[in-house]
mmCIF file of C-alpha atoms in Angstrom:
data_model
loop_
_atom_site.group_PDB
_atom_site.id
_atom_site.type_symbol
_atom_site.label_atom_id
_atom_site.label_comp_id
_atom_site.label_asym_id
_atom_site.label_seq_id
_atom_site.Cartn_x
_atom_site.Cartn_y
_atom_site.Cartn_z
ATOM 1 C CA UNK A 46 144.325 210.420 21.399
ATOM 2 C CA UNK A 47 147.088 207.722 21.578
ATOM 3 C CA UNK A 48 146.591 204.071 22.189
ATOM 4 C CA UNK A 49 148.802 202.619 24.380
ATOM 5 C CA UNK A 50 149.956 199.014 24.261
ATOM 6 C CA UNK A 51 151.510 196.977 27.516
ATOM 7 C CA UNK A 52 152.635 193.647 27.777
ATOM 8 C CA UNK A 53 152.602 191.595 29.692
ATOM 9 C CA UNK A 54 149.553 192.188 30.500
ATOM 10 C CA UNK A 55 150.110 189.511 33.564
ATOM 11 C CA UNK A 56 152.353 187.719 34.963
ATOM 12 C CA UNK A 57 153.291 185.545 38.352
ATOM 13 C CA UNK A 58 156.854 185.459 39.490
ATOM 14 C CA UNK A 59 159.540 183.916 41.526
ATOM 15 C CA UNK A 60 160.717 186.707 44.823
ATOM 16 C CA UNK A 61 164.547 187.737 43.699
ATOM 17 C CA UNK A 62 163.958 187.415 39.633
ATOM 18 C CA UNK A 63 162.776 190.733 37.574
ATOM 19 C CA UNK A 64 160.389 191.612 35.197
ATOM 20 C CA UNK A 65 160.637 194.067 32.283
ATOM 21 C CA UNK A 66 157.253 195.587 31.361
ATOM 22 C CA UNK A 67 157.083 197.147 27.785
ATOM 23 C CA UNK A 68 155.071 199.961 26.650
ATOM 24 C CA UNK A 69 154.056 200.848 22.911
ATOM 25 C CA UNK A 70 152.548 203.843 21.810
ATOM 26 C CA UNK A 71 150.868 204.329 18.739
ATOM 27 C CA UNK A 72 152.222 207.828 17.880
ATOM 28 C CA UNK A 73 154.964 209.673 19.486
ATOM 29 C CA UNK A 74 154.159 211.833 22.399
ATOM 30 C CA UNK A 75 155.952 214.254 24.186
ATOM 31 C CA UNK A 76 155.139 212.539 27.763
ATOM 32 C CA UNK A 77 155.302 209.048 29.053
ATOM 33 C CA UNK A 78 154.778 207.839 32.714
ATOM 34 C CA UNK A 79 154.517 204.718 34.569
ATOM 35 C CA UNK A 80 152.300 203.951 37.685
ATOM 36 C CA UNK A 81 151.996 201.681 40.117
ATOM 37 C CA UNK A 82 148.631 200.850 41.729
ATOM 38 C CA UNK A 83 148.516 198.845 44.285
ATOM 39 C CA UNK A 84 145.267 196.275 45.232
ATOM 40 C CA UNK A 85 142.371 198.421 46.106
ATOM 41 C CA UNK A 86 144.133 201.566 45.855
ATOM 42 C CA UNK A 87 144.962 204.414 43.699
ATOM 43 C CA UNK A 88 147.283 205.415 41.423
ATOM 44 C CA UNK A 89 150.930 206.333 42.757
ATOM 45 C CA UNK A 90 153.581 208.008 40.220
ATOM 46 C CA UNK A 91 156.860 206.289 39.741
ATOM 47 C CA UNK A 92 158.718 207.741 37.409
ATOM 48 C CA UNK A 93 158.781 209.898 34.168
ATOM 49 C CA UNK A 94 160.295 208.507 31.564
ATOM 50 C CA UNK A 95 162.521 211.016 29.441
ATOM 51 C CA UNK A 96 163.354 210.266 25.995
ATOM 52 C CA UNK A 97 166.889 209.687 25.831
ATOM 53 C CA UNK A 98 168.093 210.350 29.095
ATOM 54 C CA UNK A 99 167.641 209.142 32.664
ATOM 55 C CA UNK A 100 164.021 208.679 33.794
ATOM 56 C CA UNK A 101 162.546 211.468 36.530
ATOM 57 C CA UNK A 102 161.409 208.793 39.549
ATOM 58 C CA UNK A 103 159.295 210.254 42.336
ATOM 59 C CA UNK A 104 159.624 210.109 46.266
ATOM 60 C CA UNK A 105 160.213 206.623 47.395
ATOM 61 C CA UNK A 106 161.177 204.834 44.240
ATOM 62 C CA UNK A 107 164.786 204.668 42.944
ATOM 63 C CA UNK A 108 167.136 203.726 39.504
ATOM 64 C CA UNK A 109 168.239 200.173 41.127
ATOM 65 C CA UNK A 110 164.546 198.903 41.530
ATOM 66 C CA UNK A 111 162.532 200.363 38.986
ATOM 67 C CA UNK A 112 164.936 200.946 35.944
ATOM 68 C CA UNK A 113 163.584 202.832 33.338
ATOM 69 C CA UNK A 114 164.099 202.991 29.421
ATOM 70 C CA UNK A 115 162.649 205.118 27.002
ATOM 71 C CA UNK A 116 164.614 204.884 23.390
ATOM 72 C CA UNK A 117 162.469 207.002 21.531
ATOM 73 C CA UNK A 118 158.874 208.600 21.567
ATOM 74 C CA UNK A 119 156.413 205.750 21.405
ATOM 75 C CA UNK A 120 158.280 203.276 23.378
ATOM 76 C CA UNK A 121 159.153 202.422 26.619
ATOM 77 C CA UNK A 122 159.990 200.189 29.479
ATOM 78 C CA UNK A 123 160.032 199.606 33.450
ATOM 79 C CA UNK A 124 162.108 196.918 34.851
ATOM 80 C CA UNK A 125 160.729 195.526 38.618
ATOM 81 C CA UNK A 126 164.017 194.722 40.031
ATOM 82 C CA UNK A 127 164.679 192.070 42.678
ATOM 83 C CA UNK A 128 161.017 191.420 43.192
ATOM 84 C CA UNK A 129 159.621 190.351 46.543
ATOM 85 C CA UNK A 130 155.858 190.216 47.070
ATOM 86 C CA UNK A 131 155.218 193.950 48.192
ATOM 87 C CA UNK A 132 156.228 194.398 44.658
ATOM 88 C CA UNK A 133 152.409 192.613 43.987
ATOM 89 C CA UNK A 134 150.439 194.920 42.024
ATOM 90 C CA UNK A 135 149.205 196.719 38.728
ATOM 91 C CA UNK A 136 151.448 198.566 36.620
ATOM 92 C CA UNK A 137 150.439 200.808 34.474
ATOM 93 C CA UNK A 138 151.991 203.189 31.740
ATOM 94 C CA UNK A 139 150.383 206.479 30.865
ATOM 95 C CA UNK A 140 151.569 208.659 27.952
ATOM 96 C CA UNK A 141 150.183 212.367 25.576
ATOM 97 C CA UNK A 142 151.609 215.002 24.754
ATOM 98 C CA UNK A 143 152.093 217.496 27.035
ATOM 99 C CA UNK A 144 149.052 220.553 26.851
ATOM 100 C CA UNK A 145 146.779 218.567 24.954
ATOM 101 C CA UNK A 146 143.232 218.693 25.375
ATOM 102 C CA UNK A 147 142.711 214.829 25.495
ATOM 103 C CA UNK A 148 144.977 214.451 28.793
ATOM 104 C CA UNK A 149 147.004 211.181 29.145
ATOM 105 C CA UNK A 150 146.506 207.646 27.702
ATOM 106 C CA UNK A 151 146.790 204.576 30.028
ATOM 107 C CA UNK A 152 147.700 201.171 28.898
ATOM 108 C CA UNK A 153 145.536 198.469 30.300
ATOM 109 C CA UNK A 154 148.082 197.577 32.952
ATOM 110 C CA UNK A 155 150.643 195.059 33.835
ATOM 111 C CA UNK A 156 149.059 192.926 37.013
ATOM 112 C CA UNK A 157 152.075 190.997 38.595
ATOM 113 C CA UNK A 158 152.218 188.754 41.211
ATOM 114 C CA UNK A 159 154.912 187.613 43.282
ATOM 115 C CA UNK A 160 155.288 184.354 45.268
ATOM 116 C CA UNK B 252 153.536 211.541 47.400
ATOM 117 C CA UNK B 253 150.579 213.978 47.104
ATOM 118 C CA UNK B 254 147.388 212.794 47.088
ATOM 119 C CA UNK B 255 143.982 214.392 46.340
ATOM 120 C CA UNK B 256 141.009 213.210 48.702
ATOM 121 C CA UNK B 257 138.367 212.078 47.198
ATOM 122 C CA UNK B 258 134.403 211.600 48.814
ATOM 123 C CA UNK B 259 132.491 209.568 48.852
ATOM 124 C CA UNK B 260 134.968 206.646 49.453
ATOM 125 C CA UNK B 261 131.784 204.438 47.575
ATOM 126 C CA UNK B 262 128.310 204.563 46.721
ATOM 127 C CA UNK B 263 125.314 202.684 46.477
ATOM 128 C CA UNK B 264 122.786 203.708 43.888
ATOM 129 C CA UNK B 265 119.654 202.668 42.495
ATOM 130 C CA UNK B 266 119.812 202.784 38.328
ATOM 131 C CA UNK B 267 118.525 206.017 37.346
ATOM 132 C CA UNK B 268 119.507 207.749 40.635
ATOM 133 C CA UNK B 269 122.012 210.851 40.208
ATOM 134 C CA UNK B 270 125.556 210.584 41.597
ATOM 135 C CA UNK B 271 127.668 213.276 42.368
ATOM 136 C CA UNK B 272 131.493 213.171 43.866
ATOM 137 C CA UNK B 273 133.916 215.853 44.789
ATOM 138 C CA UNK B 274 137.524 215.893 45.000
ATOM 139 C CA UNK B 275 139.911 218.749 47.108
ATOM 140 C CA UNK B 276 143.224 219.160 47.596
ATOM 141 C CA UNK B 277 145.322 221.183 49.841
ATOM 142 C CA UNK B 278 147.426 222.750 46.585
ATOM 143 C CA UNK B 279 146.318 224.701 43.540
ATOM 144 C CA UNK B 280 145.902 222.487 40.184
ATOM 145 C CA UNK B 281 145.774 224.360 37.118
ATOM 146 C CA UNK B 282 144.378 221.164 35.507
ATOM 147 C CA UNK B 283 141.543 218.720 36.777
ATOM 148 C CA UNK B 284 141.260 215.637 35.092
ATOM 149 C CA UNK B 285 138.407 212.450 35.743
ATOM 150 C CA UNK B 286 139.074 208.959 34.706
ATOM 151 C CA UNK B 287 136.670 205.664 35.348
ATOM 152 C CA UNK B 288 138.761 203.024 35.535
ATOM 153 C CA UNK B 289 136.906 199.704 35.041
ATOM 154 C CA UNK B 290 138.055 196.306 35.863
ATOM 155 C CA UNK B 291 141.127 194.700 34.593
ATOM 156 C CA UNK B 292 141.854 197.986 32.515
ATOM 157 C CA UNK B 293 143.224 201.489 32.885
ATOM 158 C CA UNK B 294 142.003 204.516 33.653
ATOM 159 C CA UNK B 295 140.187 205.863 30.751
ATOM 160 C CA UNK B 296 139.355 210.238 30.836
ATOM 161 C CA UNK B 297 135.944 210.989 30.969
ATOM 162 C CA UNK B 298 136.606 215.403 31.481
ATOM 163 C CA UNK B 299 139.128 217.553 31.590
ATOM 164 C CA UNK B 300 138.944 220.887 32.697
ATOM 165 C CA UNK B 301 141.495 223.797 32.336
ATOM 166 C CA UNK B 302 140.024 227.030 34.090
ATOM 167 C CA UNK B 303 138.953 228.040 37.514
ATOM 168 C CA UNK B 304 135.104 227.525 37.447
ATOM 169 C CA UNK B 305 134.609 226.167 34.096
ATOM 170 C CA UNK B 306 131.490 224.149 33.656
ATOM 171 C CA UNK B 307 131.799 221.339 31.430
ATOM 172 C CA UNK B 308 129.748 218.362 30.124
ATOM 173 C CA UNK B 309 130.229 214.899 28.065
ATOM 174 C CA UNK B 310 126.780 213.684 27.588
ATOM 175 C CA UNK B 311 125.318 212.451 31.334
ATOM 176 C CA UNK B 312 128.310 214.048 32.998
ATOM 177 C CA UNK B 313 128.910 217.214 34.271
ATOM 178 C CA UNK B 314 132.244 218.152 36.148
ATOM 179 C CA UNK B 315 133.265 221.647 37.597
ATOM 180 C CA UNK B 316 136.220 223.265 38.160
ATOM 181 C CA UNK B 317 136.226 224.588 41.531
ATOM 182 C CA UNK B 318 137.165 228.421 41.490
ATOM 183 C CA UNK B 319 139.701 228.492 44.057
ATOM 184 C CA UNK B 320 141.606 225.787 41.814
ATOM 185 C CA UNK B 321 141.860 223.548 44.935
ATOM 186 C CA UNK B 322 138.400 221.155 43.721
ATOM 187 C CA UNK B 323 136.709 219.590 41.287
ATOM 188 C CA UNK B 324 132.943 217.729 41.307
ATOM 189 C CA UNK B 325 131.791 215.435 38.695
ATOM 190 C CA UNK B 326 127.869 214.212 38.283
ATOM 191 C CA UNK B 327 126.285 211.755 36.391
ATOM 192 C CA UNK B 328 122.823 211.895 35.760
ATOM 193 C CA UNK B 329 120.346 209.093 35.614
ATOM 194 C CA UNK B 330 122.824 206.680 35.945
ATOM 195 C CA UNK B 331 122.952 202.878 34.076
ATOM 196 C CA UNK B 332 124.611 199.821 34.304
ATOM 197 C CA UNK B 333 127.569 200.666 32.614
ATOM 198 C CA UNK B 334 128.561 203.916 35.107
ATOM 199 C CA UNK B 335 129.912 200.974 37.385
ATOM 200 C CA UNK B 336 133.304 201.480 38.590
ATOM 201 C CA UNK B 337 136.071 203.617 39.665
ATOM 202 C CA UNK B 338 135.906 207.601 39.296
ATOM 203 C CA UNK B 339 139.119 209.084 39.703
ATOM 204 C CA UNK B 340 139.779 212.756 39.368
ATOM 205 C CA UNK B 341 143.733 214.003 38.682
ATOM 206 C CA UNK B 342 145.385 217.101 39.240
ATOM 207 C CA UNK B 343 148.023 218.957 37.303
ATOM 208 C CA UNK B 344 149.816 221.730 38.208
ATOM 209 C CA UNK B 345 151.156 222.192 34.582
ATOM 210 C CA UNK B 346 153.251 224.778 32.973
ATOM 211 C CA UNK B 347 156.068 222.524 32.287
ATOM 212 C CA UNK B 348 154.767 219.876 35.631
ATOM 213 C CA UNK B 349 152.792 217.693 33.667
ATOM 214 C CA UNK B 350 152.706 214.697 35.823
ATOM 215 C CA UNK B 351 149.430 213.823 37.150
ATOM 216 C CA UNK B 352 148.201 213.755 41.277
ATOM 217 C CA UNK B 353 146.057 210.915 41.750
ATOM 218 C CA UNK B 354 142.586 211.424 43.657
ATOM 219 C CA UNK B 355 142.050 208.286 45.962
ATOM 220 C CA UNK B 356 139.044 206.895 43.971
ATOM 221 C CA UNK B 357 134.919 206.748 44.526
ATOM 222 C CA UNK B 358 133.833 203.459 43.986
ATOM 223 C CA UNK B 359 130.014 203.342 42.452
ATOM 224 C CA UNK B 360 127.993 200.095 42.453
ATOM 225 C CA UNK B 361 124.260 200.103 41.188
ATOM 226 C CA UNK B 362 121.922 198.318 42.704
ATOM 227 C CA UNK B 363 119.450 196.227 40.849
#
Protein backbone atom coordinates (compact mmCIF):
# COMPACT_ATOMS: atom_id res chain seq x y z
CA UNK A 1 0.00 0.00 0.00
CA UNK A 2 1.13 3.68 -0.35
CA UNK A 3 3.02 5.68 2.17
CA UNK A 4 1.91 8.89 2.65
CA UNK A 5 4.08 11.83 3.66
CA UNK A 6 2.63 15.27 5.46
CA UNK A 7 4.34 18.15 6.56
CA UNK A 8 4.16 19.98 8.68
CA UNK A 9 3.64 17.66 10.84
CA UNK A 10 2.88 20.68 13.52
CA UNK A 11 2.59 23.85 13.71
CA UNK A 12 1.21 26.96 16.06
CA UNK A 13 -0.15 30.01 14.37
CA UNK A 14 -1.15 33.58 14.50
CA UNK A 15 -5.60 33.90 14.11
CA UNK A 16 -5.97 35.73 10.43
CA UNK A 17 -2.57 34.12 8.75
CA UNK A 18 -2.89 30.60 6.71
CA UNK A 19 -1.25 27.53 6.54
CA UNK A 20 -0.60 25.28 3.52
CA UNK A 21 -0.32 21.59 4.48
CA UNK A 22 1.46 19.35 1.83
CA UNK A 23 0.88 15.83 1.11
CA UNK A 24 3.34 13.30 -0.73
CA UNK A 25 2.54 10.06 -1.86
CA UNK A 26 4.84 7.50 -2.69
CA UNK A 27 3.11 6.14 -5.84
CA UNK A 28 0.30 7.61 -7.71
CA UNK A 29 -3.15 6.72 -6.68
CA UNK A 30 -6.31 7.20 -8.12
CA UNK A 31 -7.85 8.82 -4.74
CA UNK A 32 -6.68 11.44 -2.36
CA UNK A 33 -8.64 13.00 0.61
CA UNK A 34 -8.07 15.27 3.40
CA UNK A 35 -9.64 15.14 6.97
CA UNK A 36 -10.03 17.08 9.66
CA UNK A 37 -10.23 15.64 13.20
CA UNK A 38 -10.91 17.60 15.70
CA UNK A 39 -9.53 17.05 19.68
CA UNK A 40 -11.10 13.95 20.98
CA UNK A 41 -13.15 13.30 18.08
CA UNK A 42 -13.40 11.51 14.89
CA UNK A 43 -12.64 11.85 11.59
CA UNK A 44 -14.80 14.44 9.44
CA UNK A 45 -14.31 14.54 5.44
CA UNK A 46 -13.37 17.80 3.88
CA UNK A 47 -12.78 17.52 0.63
CA UNK A 48 -11.66 15.20 -2.29
CA UNK A 49 -9.03 16.26 -4.01
CA UNK A 50 -9.31 15.70 -7.93
CA UNK A 51 -6.33 15.60 -9.99
CA UNK A 52 -6.39 18.48 -12.13
CA UNK A 53 -9.48 20.07 -11.47
CA UNK A 54 -11.39 21.65 -8.59
CA UNK A 55 -11.41 19.64 -5.34
CA UNK A 56 -15.02 17.83 -4.29
CA UNK A 57 -15.48 19.59 -0.51
CA UNK A 58 -18.21 18.12 1.68
CA UNK A 59 -21.17 19.76 3.69
CA UNK A 60 -19.95 22.63 5.70
CA UNK A 61 -16.56 23.34 4.24
CA UNK A 62 -16.02 25.65 1.22
CA UNK A 63 -13.16 26.77 -1.74
CA UNK A 64 -12.35 30.23 0.23
CA UNK A 65 -11.29 28.40 3.55
CA UNK A 66 -9.95 25.21 2.74
CA UNK A 67 -8.36 25.60 -0.82
CA UNK A 68 -7.34 22.62 -2.32
CA UNK A 69 -4.52 21.59 -4.89
CA UNK A 70 -3.78 18.46 -6.35
CA UNK A 71 -1.17 18.83 -9.51
CA UNK A 72 -0.74 15.38 -10.19
CA UNK A 73 -1.22 11.81 -8.61
CA UNK A 74 1.07 11.63 -5.62
CA UNK A 75 0.82 15.12 -4.51
CA UNK A 76 -1.26 17.36 -2.87
CA UNK A 77 -2.18 20.25 -0.71
CA UNK A 78 -4.86 21.96 1.74
CA UNK A 79 -4.57 25.54 2.50
CA UNK A 80 -6.37 26.62 6.19
CA UNK A 81 -7.45 29.98 5.21
CA UNK A 82 -7.92 32.92 7.57
CA UNK A 83 -7.35 30.79 10.61
CA UNK A 84 -9.03 31.52 13.92
CA UNK A 85 -8.77 29.02 16.77
CA UNK A 86 -11.87 26.72 15.91
CA UNK A 87 -9.60 26.01 13.07
CA UNK A 88 -7.38 24.04 16.14
CA UNK A 89 -7.02 20.57 15.19
CA UNK A 90 -5.44 17.49 13.28
CA UNK A 91 -5.32 17.34 9.69
CA UNK A 92 -4.93 14.56 8.04
CA UNK A 93 -4.56 13.37 4.29
CA UNK A 94 -5.71 9.95 3.20
CA UNK A 95 -5.02 8.56 -0.30
CA UNK A 96 -5.31 4.55 -2.58
CA UNK A 97 -6.55 3.77 -5.32
CA UNK A 98 -9.93 3.41 -5.66
CA UNK A 99 -11.23 -0.68 -5.30
CA UNK A 100 -8.19 -1.82 -3.83
CA UNK A 101 -8.05 -4.35 -1.31
CA UNK A 102 -5.64 -2.41 1.07
CA UNK A 103 -8.28 0.58 1.57
CA UNK A 104 -6.81 4.12 2.09
CA UNK A 105 -3.42 5.36 3.43
CA UNK A 106 -3.32 8.16 6.09
CA UNK A 107 -0.47 10.46 6.60
CA UNK A 108 0.48 10.94 10.18
CA UNK A 109 -1.38 14.22 10.41
CA UNK A 110 -0.88 17.89 10.48
CA UNK A 111 -1.73 19.05 14.36
CA UNK A 112 -2.20 22.93 14.22
CA UNK A 113 -2.82 25.24 16.71
CA UNK A 114 -4.10 28.59 16.64
CA UNK A 115 -3.64 31.46 19.15
CA UNK B 1 -22.00 14.83 7.61
CA UNK B 2 -22.85 11.12 8.16
CA UNK B 3 -21.61 9.48 10.87
CA UNK B 4 -21.52 5.78 11.90
CA UNK B 5 -22.13 5.09 15.77
CA UNK B 6 -19.86 3.32 17.27
CA UNK B 7 -20.20 1.23 21.02
CA UNK B 8 -18.66 1.04 23.35
CA UNK B 9 -17.67 4.79 23.53
CA UNK B 10 -14.37 3.12 25.73
CA UNK B 11 -13.26 0.21 27.50
CA UNK B 12 -11.44 -0.96 30.30
CA UNK B 13 -9.71 -4.29 30.03
CA UNK B 14 -7.52 -6.44 31.87
CA UNK B 15 -4.43 -7.79 29.42
CA UNK B 16 -5.50 -10.97 28.08
CA UNK B 17 -9.25 -10.17 28.36
CA UNK B 18 -11.25 -10.31 24.88
CA UNK B 19 -12.68 -7.08 23.44
CA UNK B 20 -15.28 -6.86 21.09
CA UNK B 21 -16.95 -3.49 19.43
CA UNK B 22 -19.70 -2.99 16.97
CA UNK B 23 -20.44 -0.29 14.67
CA UNK B 24 -24.20 0.48 12.80
CA UNK B 25 -25.34 2.83 10.66
CA UNK B 26 -28.65 3.93 9.47
CA UNK B 27 -27.46 3.46 5.49
CA UNK B 28 -26.18 0.47 3.56
CA UNK B 29 -22.16 0.34 3.12
CA UNK B 30 -20.97 -1.89 0.57
CA UNK B 31 -17.52 -1.57 2.23
CA UNK B 32 -16.53 -1.78 6.06
CA UNK B 33 -13.27 -0.73 6.89
CA UNK B 34 -11.34 -0.72 10.76
CA UNK B 35 -8.46 1.48 11.53
CA UNK B 36 -6.53 1.88 15.15
CA UNK B 37 -5.34 5.03 15.22
CA UNK B 38 -2.60 5.47 17.87
CA UNK B 39 -1.28 8.59 19.29
CA UNK B 40 0.23 11.37 17.38
CA UNK B 41 -0.35 9.26 14.08
CA UNK B 42 -3.03 8.32 11.59
CA UNK B 43 -5.33 5.90 11.28
CA UNK B 44 -3.67 2.80 10.20
CA UNK B 45 -6.35 -0.37 8.57
CA UNK B 46 -6.40 -3.27 10.51
CA UNK B 47 -9.65 -5.22 8.11
CA UNK B 48 -11.46 -4.60 5.40
CA UNK B 49 -14.37 -6.33 4.43
CA UNK B 50 -16.30 -6.30 1.06
CA UNK B 51 -19.44 -8.70 1.35
CA UNK B 52 -22.53 -8.93 3.42
CA UNK B 53 -21.57 -11.48 6.19
CA UNK B 54 -18.08 -12.16 5.37
CA UNK B 55 -16.00 -13.41 8.23
CA UNK B 56 -12.59 -12.27 8.23
CA UNK B 57 -9.41 -12.46 10.39
CA UNK B 58 -5.74 -10.75 10.71
CA UNK B 59 -4.09 -12.72 13.35
CA UNK B 60 -5.96 -11.81 17.00
CA UNK B 61 -8.69 -10.00 15.12
CA UNK B 62 -11.74 -11.00 13.81
CA UNK B 63 -14.27 -8.48 12.15
CA UNK B 64 -17.72 -9.30 10.49
CA UNK B 65 -19.62 -7.90 8.02
CA UNK B 66 -23.02 -7.55 9.19
CA UNK B 67 -25.53 -9.13 6.59
CA UNK B 68 -27.93 -6.45 6.29
CA UNK B 69 -24.81 -4.21 5.18
CA UNK B 70 -25.84 -1.65 7.86
CA UNK B 71 -22.89 -3.19 10.71
CA UNK B 72 -19.79 -4.32 11.29
CA UNK B 73 -18.06 -5.98 14.74
CA UNK B 74 -14.45 -6.35 15.24
CA UNK B 75 -12.77 -8.64 18.23
CA UNK B 76 -9.54 -8.99 19.50
CA UNK B 77 -8.62 -11.82 21.37
CA UNK B 78 -6.38 -12.04 24.36
CA UNK B 79 -5.50 -8.68 24.13
CA UNK B 80 -1.71 -6.97 24.96
CA UNK B 81 -0.23 -3.87 25.54
CA UNK B 82 0.08 -2.77 22.23
CA UNK B 83 -4.01 -3.12 21.28
CA UNK B 84 -4.12 0.37 23.14
CA UNK B 85 -5.88 2.97 21.30
CA UNK B 86 -8.46 4.10 18.97
CA UNK B 87 -10.64 1.50 16.84
CA UNK B 88 -12.37 3.12 14.18
CA UNK B 89 -14.51 1.32 11.69
CA UNK B 90 -15.37 3.26 8.06
CA UNK B 91 -17.99 2.83 5.69
CA UNK B 92 -18.07 3.02 1.93
CA UNK B 93 -20.78 3.00 -0.17
CA UNK B 94 -18.49 2.49 -3.28
CA UNK B 95 -19.20 1.96 -6.87
CA UNK B 96 -17.70 5.13 -7.97
CA UNK B 97 -18.40 6.86 -3.92
CA UNK B 98 -15.23 6.04 -2.58
CA UNK B 99 -14.99 8.47 0.19
CA UNK B 100 -14.96 7.03 3.54
CA UNK B 101 -17.89 7.55 6.65
CA UNK B 102 -16.15 7.82 9.78
CA UNK B 103 -17.39 5.61 12.87
CA UNK B 104 -17.11 7.84 16.09
CA UNK B 105 -14.26 5.79 17.69
CA UNK B 106 -13.96 3.04 20.80
CA UNK B 107 -11.32 4.00 22.90
CA UNK B 108 -9.49 0.75 24.65
CA UNK B 109 -7.15 1.19 27.64
CA UNK B 110 -5.62 -1.98 29.41
CA UNK B 111 -5.30 -2.13 32.70
CA UNK B 112 -2.20 -3.34 34.39
Amino acid sequence: SAVISQKPSRDICQRGTSLTIQCQVDSQVTMMFWYRQQPGQSLTLIATANQGSEATYESGFVIDKFPISRPNLTFSTLTVSNMSPEDSSIYLCSGGSAGAAYGYTFGSGTRLTVV
Amino acid sequence: GQQLNQSPQSMFIQEGEDVSMNCTSSSIFNTWLWYKQDPGEGPVLLIALYKAGELTSNGRLTAQFGITRKDSFLNISASIPSDVGIYFCAGQVGFGNEKLTFGTGTRLTIIP
